[in-house]
PDB file of C-alpha atoms in Angstrom:
ATOM      1  CA  MET A 267      72.916 -64.575 -10.622  1.00 57.00           C
ATOM      2  CA  ASP A 268      73.462 -60.993  -9.442  1.00 62.00           C
ATOM      3  CA  PHE A 269      70.604 -59.134  -7.710  1.00 62.00           C
ATOM      4  CA  ASP A 270      72.554 -56.043  -7.274  1.00 73.00           C
ATOM      5  CA  LEU A 271      70.724 -53.112  -8.868  1.00 76.00           C
ATOM      6  CA  THR A 272      72.757 -50.911 -11.411  1.00 80.00           C
ATOM      7  CA  GLU A 273      73.376 -47.357 -10.955  1.00 84.00           C
ATOM      8  CA  THR A 274      70.262 -46.406 -13.362  1.00 81.00           C
ATOM      9  CA  GLN A 275      68.105 -48.594 -11.299  1.00 80.00           C
ATOM     10  CA  LYS A 276      69.034 -47.128  -7.990  1.00 84.00           C
ATOM     11  CA  GLU A 277      68.600 -43.537  -9.530  1.00 86.00           C
ATOM     12  CA  VAL A 278      65.048 -44.918 -10.381  1.00 84.00           C
ATOM     13  CA  ILE A 279      64.304 -45.654  -6.946  1.00 85.00           C
ATOM     14  CA  ALA A 280      65.801 -42.731  -5.646  1.00 89.00           C
ATOM     15  CA  LEU A 281      64.024 -40.459  -7.925  1.00 90.00           C
ATOM     16  CA  ALA A 282      60.651 -41.919  -7.767  1.00 90.00           C
ATOM     17  CA  THR A 283      60.897 -42.100  -3.713  1.00 89.00           C
ATOM     18  CA  SER A 284      61.906 -38.400  -3.694  1.00 91.00           C
ATOM     19  CA  ILE A 285      58.772 -37.637  -6.037  1.00 92.00           C
ATOM     20  CA  PHE A 286      56.329 -39.502  -3.713  1.00 87.00           C
ATOM     21  CA  GLU A 287      57.575 -38.038  -0.672  1.00 85.00           C
ATOM     22  CA  ARG A 288      57.535 -34.630  -2.041  1.00 86.00           C
ATOM     23  CA  GLU A 289      54.170 -34.541  -3.757  1.00 81.00           C
ATOM     24  CA  LYS A 290      51.188 -35.054  -1.538  1.00 74.00           C
ATOM     25  CA  ARG A 291      48.572 -35.059  -3.992  1.00 79.00           C
ATOM     26  CA  GLU A 292      48.358 -38.319  -6.371  1.00 79.00           C
ATOM     27  CA  GLU A 293      47.772 -36.088  -9.192  1.00 82.00           C
ATOM     28  CA  ASP A 294      50.908 -34.043  -8.547  1.00 86.00           C
ATOM     29  CA  ALA A 295      52.940 -36.910  -8.073  1.00 87.00           C
ATOM     30  CA  TRP A 296      51.818 -38.519 -11.376  1.00 85.00           C
ATOM     31  CA  THR A 297      52.625 -35.441 -13.233  1.00 88.00           C
ATOM     32  CA  GLN A 298      56.128 -35.223 -11.757  1.00 90.00           C
ATOM     33  CA  LEU A 299      56.774 -38.886 -12.635  1.00 88.00           C
ATOM     34  CA  ASP A 300      55.694 -38.235 -16.229  1.00 86.00           C
ATOM     35  CA  LYS A 301      57.927 -35.021 -16.542  1.00 88.00           C
ATOM     36  CA  ALA A 302      60.674 -37.330 -15.134  1.00 86.00           C
ATOM     37  CA  GLY A 303      60.219 -39.782 -18.024  1.00 84.00           C
ATOM     38  CA  LEU A 304      59.629 -42.605 -15.615  1.00 86.00           C
ATOM     39  CA  LEU A 305      56.354 -43.569 -17.193  1.00 84.00           C
ATOM     40  CA  GLU A 306      57.716 -43.867 -20.695  1.00 76.00           C
ATOM     41  CA  ALA A 307      58.007 -46.920 -22.834  1.00 66.00           C
ATOM     42  CA  ASN A 308      61.329 -48.945 -21.989  1.00 70.00           C
ATOM     43  CA  ASP A 309      62.634 -52.632 -22.062  1.00 77.00           C
ATOM     44  CA  ASP A 310      64.418 -52.425 -18.584  1.00 85.00           C
ATOM     45  CA  LEU A 311      62.341 -55.016 -16.713  1.00 91.00           C
ATOM     46  CA  LEU A 312      64.507 -54.519 -13.452  1.00 91.00           C
ATOM     47  CA  ALA A 313      64.204 -50.770 -13.836  1.00 90.00           C
ATOM     48  CA  HIS A 314      60.555 -51.202 -13.974  1.00 92.00           C
ATOM     49  CA  CYS A 315      60.515 -53.296 -10.870  1.00 93.00           C
ATOM     50  CA  ALA A 316      62.598 -50.769  -8.880  1.00 92.00           C
ATOM     51  CA  LEU A 317      60.172 -47.897  -9.695  1.00 92.00           C
ATOM     52  CA  LEU A 318      57.246 -50.299  -8.671  1.00 94.00           C
ATOM     53  CA  VAL A 319      59.053 -51.326  -5.353  1.00 94.00           C
ATOM     54  CA  ALA A 320      59.370 -47.199  -4.851  1.00 92.00           C
ATOM     55  CA  ALA A 321      55.452 -46.766  -5.669  1.00 93.00           C
ATOM     56  CA  GLY A 322      54.462 -49.659  -3.117  1.00 95.00           C
ATOM     57  CA  ALA A 323      56.466 -48.196  -0.342  1.00 94.00           C
ATOM     58  CA  ALA A 324      54.598 -44.892  -0.826  1.00 92.00           C
ATOM     59  CA  ALA A 325      51.234 -46.568  -1.242  1.00 91.00           C
ATOM     60  CA  ALA A 326      50.617 -44.656  -4.336  1.00 84.00           C
ATOM     61  CA  LYS A 327      47.120 -45.057  -5.640  1.00 82.00           C
ATOM     62  CA  THR A 328      48.270 -43.780  -9.191  1.00 87.00           C
ATOM     63  CA  PRO A 329      47.881 -46.558 -11.878  1.00 90.00           C
ATOM     64  CA  ILE A 330      51.564 -46.711 -12.249  1.00 92.00           C
ATOM     65  CA  HIS A 331      51.754 -50.645 -12.422  1.00 93.00           C
ATOM     66  CA  SER A 332      49.096 -50.567 -15.212  1.00 93.00           C
ATOM     67  CA  VAL A 333      50.859 -47.867 -17.518  1.00 92.00           C
ATOM     68  CA  THR A 334      54.403 -48.856 -16.927  1.00 93.00           C
ATOM     69  CA  THR A 335      53.699 -52.530 -17.550  1.00 94.00           C
ATOM     70  CA  ALA A 336      51.636 -51.445 -20.630  1.00 93.00           C
ATOM     71  CA  ALA A 337      54.736 -49.516 -21.677  1.00 91.00           C
ATOM     72  CA  LEU A 338      56.774 -52.493 -21.438  1.00 92.00           C
ATOM     73  CA  ALA A 339      54.654 -54.277 -23.775  1.00 93.00           C
ATOM     74  CA  LEU A 340      54.496 -51.426 -26.034  1.00 92.00           C
ATOM     75  CA  ALA A 341      58.155 -51.669 -26.525  1.00 91.00           C
ATOM     76  CA  ARG A 342      58.356 -55.332 -26.846  1.00 92.00           C
ATOM     77  CA  TYR A 343      55.978 -55.271 -29.735  1.00 91.00           C
ATOM     78  CA  GLY A 344      57.213 -52.145 -31.390  1.00 89.00           C
ATOM     79  CA  VAL A 345      53.921 -49.938 -30.755  1.00 89.00           C
ATOM     80  CA  ALA A 346      54.333 -46.281 -30.841  1.00 84.00           C
ATOM     81  CA  PRO A 347      53.193 -44.494 -27.427  1.00 79.00           C
ATOM     82  CA  ALA A 348      49.850 -42.621 -27.800  1.00 79.00           C
ATOM     83  CA  GLY A 349      47.878 -41.543 -25.122  1.00 80.00           C
ATOM     84  CA  ARG A 350      47.434 -43.380 -22.028  1.00 87.00           C
ATOM     85  CA  THR A 351      47.666 -47.046 -22.425  1.00 92.00           C
ATOM     86  CA  HIS A 352      46.388 -49.381 -19.527  1.00 92.00           C
ATOM     87  CA  LEU A 353      46.117 -53.036 -18.903  1.00 91.00           C
ATOM     88  CA  ALA A 354      43.218 -55.239 -19.289  1.00 89.00           C
ATOM     89  CA  ILE A 355      44.565 -58.661 -18.520  1.00 83.00           C
ATOM     90  CA  GLN A 356      42.388 -60.725 -16.381  1.00 71.00           C
ATOM     91  CA  GLU A 357      43.538 -64.338 -17.228  1.00 57.00           C
ATOM     92  CA  PRO A 358      41.416 -66.338 -19.512  1.00 45.00           C
ATOM     93  CA  ASP A 359      43.590 -69.180 -19.644  1.00 47.00           C
ATOM     94  CA  GLY A 360      42.479 -70.966 -16.410  1.00 45.00           C
ATOM     95  CA  ARG A 361      44.821 -69.183 -14.311  1.00 53.00           C
ATOM     96  CA  ASP A 362      41.948 -67.192 -12.952  1.00 56.00           C
ATOM     97  CA  PRO A 363      38.743 -69.199 -12.927  1.00 55.00           C
ATOM     98  CA  TYR A 364      36.299 -66.272 -12.314  1.00 58.00           C
ATOM     99  CA  ALA A 365      37.793 -64.238 -15.109  1.00 61.00           C
ATOM    100  CA  PRO A 366      35.540 -63.708 -18.126  1.00 63.00           C
ATOM    101  CA  VAL A 367      36.894 -65.001 -21.538  1.00 77.00           C
ATOM    102  CA  THR A 368      37.524 -62.288 -24.254  1.00 87.00           C
ATOM    103  CA  THR A 369      37.935 -63.613 -27.696  1.00 91.00           C
ATOM    104  CA  PHE A 370      39.664 -61.898 -30.986  1.00 93.00           C
ATOM    105  CA  ALA A 371      38.328 -62.701 -34.212  1.00 92.00           C
ATOM    106  CA  ASP A 372      38.610 -60.930 -37.672  1.00 93.00           C
ATOM    107  CA  GLY A 373      40.150 -57.958 -36.409  1.00 95.00           C
ATOM    108  CA  THR A 374      37.612 -57.514 -33.455  1.00 96.00           C
ATOM    109  CA  ILE A 375      37.327 -58.367 -29.886  1.00 94.00           C
ATOM    110  CA  THR A 376      34.319 -59.299 -27.766  1.00 95.00           C
ATOM    111  CA  GLY A 377      34.011 -59.671 -24.067  1.00 92.00           C
ATOM    112  CA  VAL A 378      34.030 -57.745 -20.869  1.00 91.00           C
ATOM    113  CA  LYS A 379      37.212 -56.685 -18.543  1.00 91.00           C
ATOM    114  CA  THR A 380      36.733 -55.350 -14.837  1.00 87.00           C
ATOM    115  CA  CYS A 381      38.755 -53.286 -12.873  1.00 87.00           C
ATOM    116  CA  VAL A 382      40.571 -51.384 -15.394  1.00 92.00           C
ATOM    117  CA  PRO A 383      42.145 -48.097 -14.347  1.00 90.00           C
ATOM    118  CA  ALA A 384      39.922 -45.337 -15.313  1.00 90.00           C
ATOM    119  CA  ASN A 385      40.358 -42.699 -18.159  1.00 87.00           C
ATOM    120  CA  ALA A 386      42.562 -45.018 -20.363  1.00 91.00           C
ATOM    121  CA  ASP A 387      42.727 -44.037 -23.871  1.00 93.00           C
ATOM    122  CA  ARG A 388      43.958 -47.601 -25.117  1.00 95.00           C
ATOM    123  CA  VAL A 389      44.066 -50.807 -23.213  1.00 95.00           C
ATOM    124  CA  ILE A 390      46.159 -54.076 -24.035  1.00 95.00           C
ATOM    125  CA  VAL A 391      43.621 -57.059 -23.805  1.00 93.00           C
ATOM    126  CA  THR A 392      44.150 -60.746 -23.029  1.00 90.00           C
ATOM    127  CA  THR A 393      42.117 -62.702 -25.201  1.00 90.00           C
ATOM    128  CA  ALA A 394      41.755 -66.518 -25.714  1.00 86.00           C
ATOM    129  CA  GLN A 395      43.665 -65.837 -28.781  1.00 91.00           C
ATOM    130  CA  GLY A 396      46.456 -63.698 -27.585  1.00 90.00           C
ATOM    131  CA  LEU A 397      47.229 -60.042 -26.655  1.00 92.00           C
ATOM    132  CA  ALA A 398      45.278 -57.316 -28.307  1.00 95.00           C
ATOM    133  CA  LEU A 399      45.446 -53.467 -28.367  1.00 96.00           C
ATOM    134  CA  VAL A 400      42.272 -51.578 -28.720  1.00 95.00           C
ATOM    135  CA  ASP A 401      40.709 -48.248 -28.332  1.00 95.00           C
ATOM    136  CA  THR A 402      38.522 -47.665 -25.329  1.00 94.00           C
ATOM    137  CA  ALA A 403      36.327 -45.379 -27.436  1.00 94.00           C
ATOM    138  CA  HIS A 404      35.075 -48.553 -29.065  1.00 93.00           C
ATOM    139  CA  ALA A 405      33.836 -49.881 -25.344  1.00 95.00           C
ATOM    140  CA  LYS A 406      31.087 -49.533 -23.207  1.00 95.00           C
ATOM    141  CA  ARG A 407      32.499 -47.856 -19.885  1.00 95.00           C
ATOM    142  CA  GLU A 408      31.094 -48.370 -16.508  1.00 95.00           C
ATOM    143  CA  PRO A 409      32.605 -46.860 -13.272  1.00 94.00           C
ATOM    144  CA  GLN A 410      33.939 -49.209 -10.590  1.00 91.00           C
ATOM    145  CA  ILE A 411      35.862 -48.425  -7.391  1.00 85.00           C
ATOM    146  CA  ALA A 412      38.811 -50.643  -6.402  1.00 83.00           C
ATOM    147  CA  THR A 413      39.446 -51.657  -2.679  1.00 81.00           C
ATOM    148  CA  THR A 414      42.140 -49.113  -2.563  1.00 84.00           C
ATOM    149  CA  GLY A 415      39.572 -46.342  -3.402  1.00 83.00           C
ATOM    150  CA  ALA A 416      41.085 -45.774  -6.800  1.00 86.00           C
ATOM    151  CA  PRO A 417      38.634 -45.196  -9.822  1.00 89.00           C
ATOM    152  CA  HIS A 418      38.453 -48.085 -12.129  1.00 92.00           C
ATOM    153  CA  GLU A 419      35.948 -49.066 -15.238  1.00 93.00           C
ATOM    154  CA  GLN A 420      34.338 -52.172 -16.457  1.00 93.00           C
ATOM    155  CA  LEU A 421      34.839 -52.422 -20.295  1.00 94.00           C
ATOM    156  CA  THR A 422      32.443 -54.172 -22.334  1.00 95.00           C
ATOM    157  CA  PHE A 423      33.363 -54.714 -25.970  1.00 95.00           C
ATOM    158  CA  ASP A 424      31.113 -56.072 -28.713  1.00 95.00           C
ATOM    159  CA  ARG A 425      33.205 -56.609 -31.896  1.00 96.00           C
ATOM    160  CA  ALA A 426      35.523 -53.632 -31.211  1.00 96.00           C
ATOM    161  CA  PRO A 427      38.479 -53.033 -33.713  1.00 96.00           C
ATOM    162  CA  ALA A 428      41.665 -54.427 -32.079  1.00 96.00           C
ATOM    163  CA  ARG A 429      45.156 -55.226 -33.178  1.00 95.00           C
ATOM    164  CA  LEU A 430      46.651 -58.492 -32.133  1.00 95.00           C
ATOM    165  CA  LEU A 431      50.081 -58.051 -30.766  1.00 95.00           C
ATOM    166  CA  ALA A 432      50.981 -61.552 -29.935  1.00 93.00           C
ATOM    167  CA  ASP A 433      49.447 -65.080 -30.233  1.00 91.00           C
ATOM    168  CA  ASP A 434      49.789 -65.895 -26.539  1.00 86.00           C
ATOM    169  CA  ASN A 435      49.633 -63.996 -23.006  1.00 88.00           C
ATOM    170  CA  ALA A 436      52.305 -65.334 -21.092  1.00 89.00           C
ATOM    171  CA  TRP A 437      54.999 -62.858 -21.850  1.00 92.00           C
ATOM    172  CA  LEU A 438      52.663 -60.371 -20.320  1.00 93.00           C
ATOM    173  CA  PHE A 439      51.140 -62.144 -17.438  1.00 91.00           C
ATOM    174  CA  ASP A 440      54.664 -63.008 -16.003  1.00 93.00           C
ATOM    175  CA  ARG A 441      55.877 -59.383 -16.247  1.00 94.00           C
ATOM    176  CA  ALA A 442      52.647 -57.807 -14.977  1.00 94.00           C
ATOM    177  CA  ALA A 443      52.929 -60.227 -12.105  1.00 94.00           C
ATOM    178  CA  ILE A 444      56.290 -59.696 -11.099  1.00 96.00           C
ATOM    179  CA  GLY A 445      55.426 -56.052 -11.045  1.00 95.00           C
ATOM    180  CA  LEU A 446      52.611 -56.380  -8.541  1.00 96.00           C
ATOM    181  CA  CYS A 447      55.199 -58.575  -6.295  1.00 97.00           C
ATOM    182  CA  ALA A 448      57.801 -55.420  -6.628  1.00 96.00           C
ATOM    183  CA  MET A 449      54.872 -53.202  -5.172  1.00 96.00           C
ATOM    184  CA  GLU A 450      54.093 -55.810  -2.414  1.00 97.00           C
ATOM    185  CA  LEU A 451      57.867 -55.769  -1.604  1.00 97.00           C
ATOM    186  CA  GLY A 452      57.658 -52.017  -1.253  1.00 96.00           C
ATOM    187  CA  ILE A 453      54.574 -52.109   0.861  1.00 97.00           C
ATOM    188  CA  CYS A 454      56.172 -54.716   3.005  1.00 97.00           C
ATOM    189  CA  GLU A 455      59.329 -52.869   3.573  1.00 96.00           C
ATOM    190  CA  SER A 456      57.562 -49.685   4.385  1.00 96.00           C
ATOM    191  CA  VAL A 457      55.112 -50.955   6.701  1.00 96.00           C
ATOM    192  CA  LEU A 458      58.008 -53.130   8.617  1.00 97.00           C
ATOM    193  CA  ARG A 459      60.000 -49.673   9.100  1.00 96.00           C
ATOM    194  CA  ARG A 460      56.865 -47.781  10.193  1.00 95.00           C
ATOM    195  CA  THR A 461      56.436 -50.679  12.828  1.00 95.00           C
ATOM    196  CA  ALA A 462      59.846 -50.803  13.941  1.00 95.00           C
ATOM    197  CA  THR A 463      59.796 -47.044  14.501  1.00 95.00           C
ATOM    198  CA  TYR A 464      56.362 -47.156  16.276  1.00 94.00           C
ATOM    199  CA  THR A 465      57.075 -49.923  18.639  1.00 94.00           C
ATOM    200  CA  SER A 466      60.486 -48.366  19.517  1.00 94.00           C
ATOM    201  CA  GLN A 467      58.712 -45.139  20.489  1.00 93.00           C
ATOM    202  CA  ARG A 468      55.431 -46.436  21.818  1.00 91.00           C
ATOM    203  CA  VAL A 469      55.782 -46.844  25.509  1.00 89.00           C
ATOM    204  CA  GLN A 470      53.540 -49.136  27.995  1.00 91.00           C
ATOM    205  CA  PHE A 471      54.426 -50.141  31.453  1.00 92.00           C
ATOM    206  CA  ASP A 472      57.366 -47.725  31.464  1.00 91.00           C
ATOM    207  CA  ARG A 473      58.909 -49.662  28.635  1.00 94.00           C
ATOM    208  CA  PRO A 474      58.926 -49.543  24.717  1.00 93.00           C
ATOM    209  CA  ILE A 475      56.859 -52.267  23.674  1.00 91.00           C
ATOM    210  CA  ALA A 476      59.374 -53.384  21.183  1.00 93.00           C
ATOM    211  CA  THR A 477      61.010 -54.751  24.257  1.00 92.00           C
ATOM    212  CA  PHE A 478      58.321 -57.123  25.107  1.00 95.00           C
ATOM    213  CA  GLN A 479      59.065 -60.561  23.805  1.00 94.00           C
ATOM    214  CA  ALA A 480      55.745 -61.088  21.791  1.00 94.00           C
ATOM    215  CA  VAL A 481      55.928 -57.898  20.008  1.00 94.00           C
ATOM    216  CA  ALA A 482      59.611 -58.724  18.860  1.00 95.00           C
ATOM    217  CA  GLN A 483      58.841 -62.022  17.902  1.00 96.00           C
ATOM    218  CA  ARG A 484      56.115 -61.006  15.757  1.00 95.00           C
ATOM    219  CA  ALA A 485      58.206 -58.326  14.144  1.00 95.00           C
ATOM    220  CA  ALA A 486      60.995 -60.723  13.579  1.00 96.00           C
ATOM    221  CA  ASP A 487      58.743 -63.016  11.759  1.00 96.00           C
ATOM    222  CA  ALA A 488      57.494 -59.966   9.663  1.00 97.00           C
ATOM    223  CA  TYR A 489      61.113 -59.366   8.709  1.00 97.00           C
ATOM    224  CA  ILE A 490      61.710 -62.873   7.726  1.00 97.00           C
ATOM    225  CA  ASP A 491      58.715 -62.535   5.478  1.00 97.00           C
ATOM    226  CA  VAL A 492      59.887 -59.411   3.608  1.00 97.00           C
ATOM    227  CA  GLU A 493      63.420 -60.771   3.401  1.00 96.00           C
ATOM    228  CA  THR A 494      61.640 -63.910   1.575  1.00 96.00           C
ATOM    229  CA  LEU A 495      59.641 -61.783  -0.682  1.00 97.00           C
ATOM    230  CA  ARG A 496      62.560 -59.758  -1.318  1.00 95.00           C
ATOM    231  CA  VAL A 497      64.662 -62.792  -2.676  1.00 95.00           C
ATOM    232  CA  THR A 498      61.970 -64.594  -4.587  1.00 96.00           C
ATOM    233  CA  THR A 499      60.548 -61.465  -6.415  1.00 96.00           C
ATOM    234  CA  TRP A 500      64.116 -60.422  -7.736  1.00 94.00           C
ATOM    235  CA  GLU A 501      65.065 -64.211  -8.579  1.00 95.00           C
ATOM    236  CA  ALA A 502      62.067 -64.011 -10.823  1.00 96.00           C
ATOM    237  CA  ALA A 503      62.436 -60.558 -12.120  1.00 95.00           C
ATOM    238  CA  TRP A 504      66.090 -61.103 -12.947  1.00 93.00           C
ATOM    239  CA  ARG A 505      65.346 -64.401 -14.745  1.00 95.00           C
ATOM    240  CA  LEU A 506      62.578 -62.961 -16.797  1.00 95.00           C
ATOM    241  CA  ALA A 507      65.238 -60.018 -17.622  1.00 93.00           C
ATOM    242  CA  ASN A 508      67.714 -62.433 -18.852  1.00 92.00           C
ATOM    243  CA  GLY A 509      65.056 -64.523 -20.739  1.00 92.00           C
ATOM    244  CA  LEU A 510      65.579 -67.415 -18.611  1.00 94.00           C
ATOM    245  CA  PRO A 511      62.688 -69.771 -18.038  1.00 93.00           C
ATOM    246  CA  ALA A 512      60.743 -68.192 -14.776  1.00 94.00           C
ATOM    247  CA  THR A 513      57.276 -69.836 -14.784  1.00 92.00           C
ATOM    248  CA  ARG A 514      58.123 -71.577 -11.644  1.00 93.00           C
ATOM    249  CA  GLU A 515      60.044 -68.549 -10.008  1.00 96.00           C
ATOM    250  CA  VAL A 516      57.099 -66.091 -10.773  1.00 95.00           C
ATOM    251  CA  ALA A 517      54.455 -68.490  -9.127  1.00 93.00           C
ATOM    252  CA  ILE A 518      56.756 -68.794  -6.193  1.00 96.00           C
ATOM    253  CA  ALA A 519      57.077 -65.112  -5.920  1.00 96.00           C
ATOM    254  CA  LYS A 520      53.299 -64.623  -6.555  1.00 95.00           C
ATOM    255  CA  THR A 521      52.820 -66.940  -3.532  1.00 95.00           C
ATOM    256  CA  PHE A 522      54.880 -65.058  -1.111  1.00 96.00           C
ATOM    257  CA  ALA A 523      53.472 -61.561  -2.515  1.00 96.00           C
ATOM    258  CA  ALA A 524      50.013 -62.991  -1.547  1.00 94.00           C
ATOM    259  CA  GLU A 525      50.628 -64.887   1.697  1.00 95.00           C
ATOM    260  CA  ALA A 526      53.659 -63.389   3.368  1.00 95.00           C
ATOM    261  CA  GLY A 527      52.590 -59.944   2.291  1.00 95.00           C
ATOM    262  CA  ALA A 528      49.246 -60.513   3.863  1.00 95.00           C
ATOM    263  CA  ARG A 529      51.153 -61.605   7.100  1.00 96.00           C
ATOM    264  CA  VAL A 530      53.288 -58.378   7.179  1.00 97.00           C
ATOM    265  CA  VAL A 531      50.617 -55.881   6.694  1.00 96.00           C
ATOM    266  CA  TYR A 532      48.343 -57.656   9.258  1.00 95.00           C
ATOM    267  CA  ALA A 533      51.178 -57.828  11.923  1.00 95.00           C
ATOM    268  CA  ALA A 534      51.843 -54.170  11.172  1.00 95.00           C
ATOM    269  CA  GLN A 535      48.197 -53.458  11.929  1.00 93.00           C
ATOM    270  CA  HIS A 536      48.288 -55.615  14.951  1.00 93.00           C
ATOM    271  CA  LEU A 537      51.268 -54.241  16.615  1.00 94.00           C
ATOM    272  CA  HIS A 538      50.358 -50.462  15.712  1.00 93.00           C
ATOM    273  CA  GLY A 539      46.919 -51.243  17.688  1.00 89.00           C
ATOM    274  CA  GLY A 540      43.933 -48.928  16.734  1.00 85.00           C
ATOM    275  CA  ILE A 541      46.106 -46.052  15.521  1.00 87.00           C
ATOM    276  CA  GLY A 542      46.771 -48.256  12.371  1.00 82.00           C
ATOM    277  CA  PHE A 543      43.096 -48.127  11.511  1.00 81.00           C
ATOM    278  CA  ASP A 544      43.075 -44.146  11.746  1.00 86.00           C
ATOM    279  CA  LEU A 545      42.389 -43.123   8.055  1.00 84.00           C
ATOM    280  CA  ASP A 546      44.493 -40.095   8.985  1.00 85.00           C
ATOM    281  CA  TYR A 547      47.684 -42.324   9.997  1.00 88.00           C
ATOM    282  CA  PRO A 548      49.874 -43.226   7.039  1.00 87.00           C
ATOM    283  CA  LEU A 549      49.628 -47.039   7.862  1.00 90.00           C
ATOM    284  CA  ALA A 550      45.830 -47.340   6.882  1.00 89.00           C
ATOM    285  CA  ARG A 551      46.896 -46.725   2.995  1.00 90.00           C
ATOM    286  CA  TYR A 552      48.808 -49.860   3.071  1.00 94.00           C
ATOM    287  CA  TYR A 553      46.347 -52.648   3.983  1.00 92.00           C
ATOM    288  CA  PRO A 554      43.844 -51.841   1.291  1.00 91.00           C
ATOM    289  CA  LEU A 555      46.636 -51.840  -1.528  1.00 93.00           C
ATOM    290  CA  SER A 556      48.002 -54.948  -0.362  1.00 94.00           C
ATOM    291  CA  LYS A 557      44.832 -56.778  -0.395  1.00 92.00           C
ATOM    292  CA  TRP A 558      44.150 -55.214  -4.059  1.00 91.00           C
ATOM    293  CA  ILE A 559      47.413 -57.098  -5.002  1.00 93.00           C
ATOM    294  CA  GLU A 560      46.741 -60.243  -3.364  1.00 91.00           C
ATOM    295  CA  LEU A 561      43.212 -60.082  -5.359  1.00 87.00           C
ATOM    296  CA  GLN A 562      44.857 -59.327  -8.500  1.00 87.00           C
ATOM    297  CA  ILE A 563      47.618 -62.388  -8.417  1.00 87.00           C
ATOM    298  CA  CYS A 564      44.581 -64.718  -7.482  1.00 82.00           C
ATOM    299  CA  GLY A 565      45.644 -65.352  -4.030  1.00 83.00           C
ATOM    300  CA  ALA A 566      48.364 -67.835  -2.760  1.00 86.00           C
ATOM    301  CA  SER A 567      46.001 -71.099  -2.883  1.00 86.00           C
ATOM    302  CA  ALA A 568      46.042 -70.625  -6.662  1.00 84.00           C
ATOM    303  CA  GLN A 569      49.513 -70.652  -6.830  1.00 86.00           C
ATOM    304  CA  TYR A 570      50.192 -73.432  -4.715  1.00 86.00           C
ATOM    305  CA  ALA A 571      47.755 -75.126  -7.124  1.00 87.00           C
ATOM    306  CA  ARG A 572      49.988 -74.043 -10.087  1.00 86.00           C
ATOM    307  CA  LEU A 573      52.991 -75.113  -8.368  1.00 89.00           C
ATOM    308  CA  GLY A 574      51.609 -78.825  -7.564  1.00 91.00           C
ATOM    309  CA  ALA A 575      50.570 -79.032 -10.929  1.00 90.00           C
ATOM    310  CA  MET A 576      54.169 -78.307 -12.328  1.00 89.00           C
ATOM    311  CA  LEU A 577      55.700 -80.729  -9.685  1.00 89.00           C
ATOM    312  CA  ALA A 578      53.378 -83.551 -10.685  1.00 92.00           C
ATOM    313  CA  ALA A 579      53.963 -82.883 -14.323  1.00 90.00           C
ATOM    314  CA  SER A 580      58.038 -82.825 -13.668  1.00 85.00           C
ATOM    315  CA  GLY A 581      57.759 -86.345 -11.719  1.00 73.00           C
TER     316      GLY A 581
END
């Protein structure tokens, strides 16, 4: 396997990074991403993941994961883009025991989807019967606020007209999950760089605190976690992009995104001390986004249970 990014994928990262660095307002960044064509439907999963790494590194509150993953699905199932399409894909198949079950029957869907990014024109919905596409005009909408502070909605459908795209959810589940892992990788890379810079410049007892053994060890552990997350994320993404079985690899990547990701952002907060919690300091944006991703992928314990079940079945 070759984890090297193509020139196109490197250009995606460079362009997205420059937009996030240049545009300080989320609305302006979103407009520029759209103008650059980075939100359009495509079938390049690795370029998609590269874009989400850049979004995670910028701790962007834009609904970029939802829109670009929905675009992958639209391209996959031959649906023309129209308006803003989001994901509503809490898992009703047992992977998330708390997710309400949504059903598709006779060309309609019924059920509830929570934490859907606000202002969607259409949503791709996971149901017990497969993936469906539905217009949000047919939903009862109630505002919600995510851990990141970004606006979301709860959508309630009662026999809303819908189009069935596929008779299973697995294809989209795996790609949505690996996109979240890519965002977490970007988060962890960014906070580790910020921590290295801060501890090299912060002086205590006439020495940079990076020279203290305990600080250096904590940062080294975070570095190992970041590199492990990098390998597991890109391995799973590469296998998915090349049409290879990746159920186990996706579960492993989700495990490290949830568990190692939490360790890295916590270490960054710890090594920054009180300034890390100052809302005017950039680091404060990363912890809530990392926690949101951890919750979206159901945490590490759920992934360990899935991996254990796979091992038991293979035995």
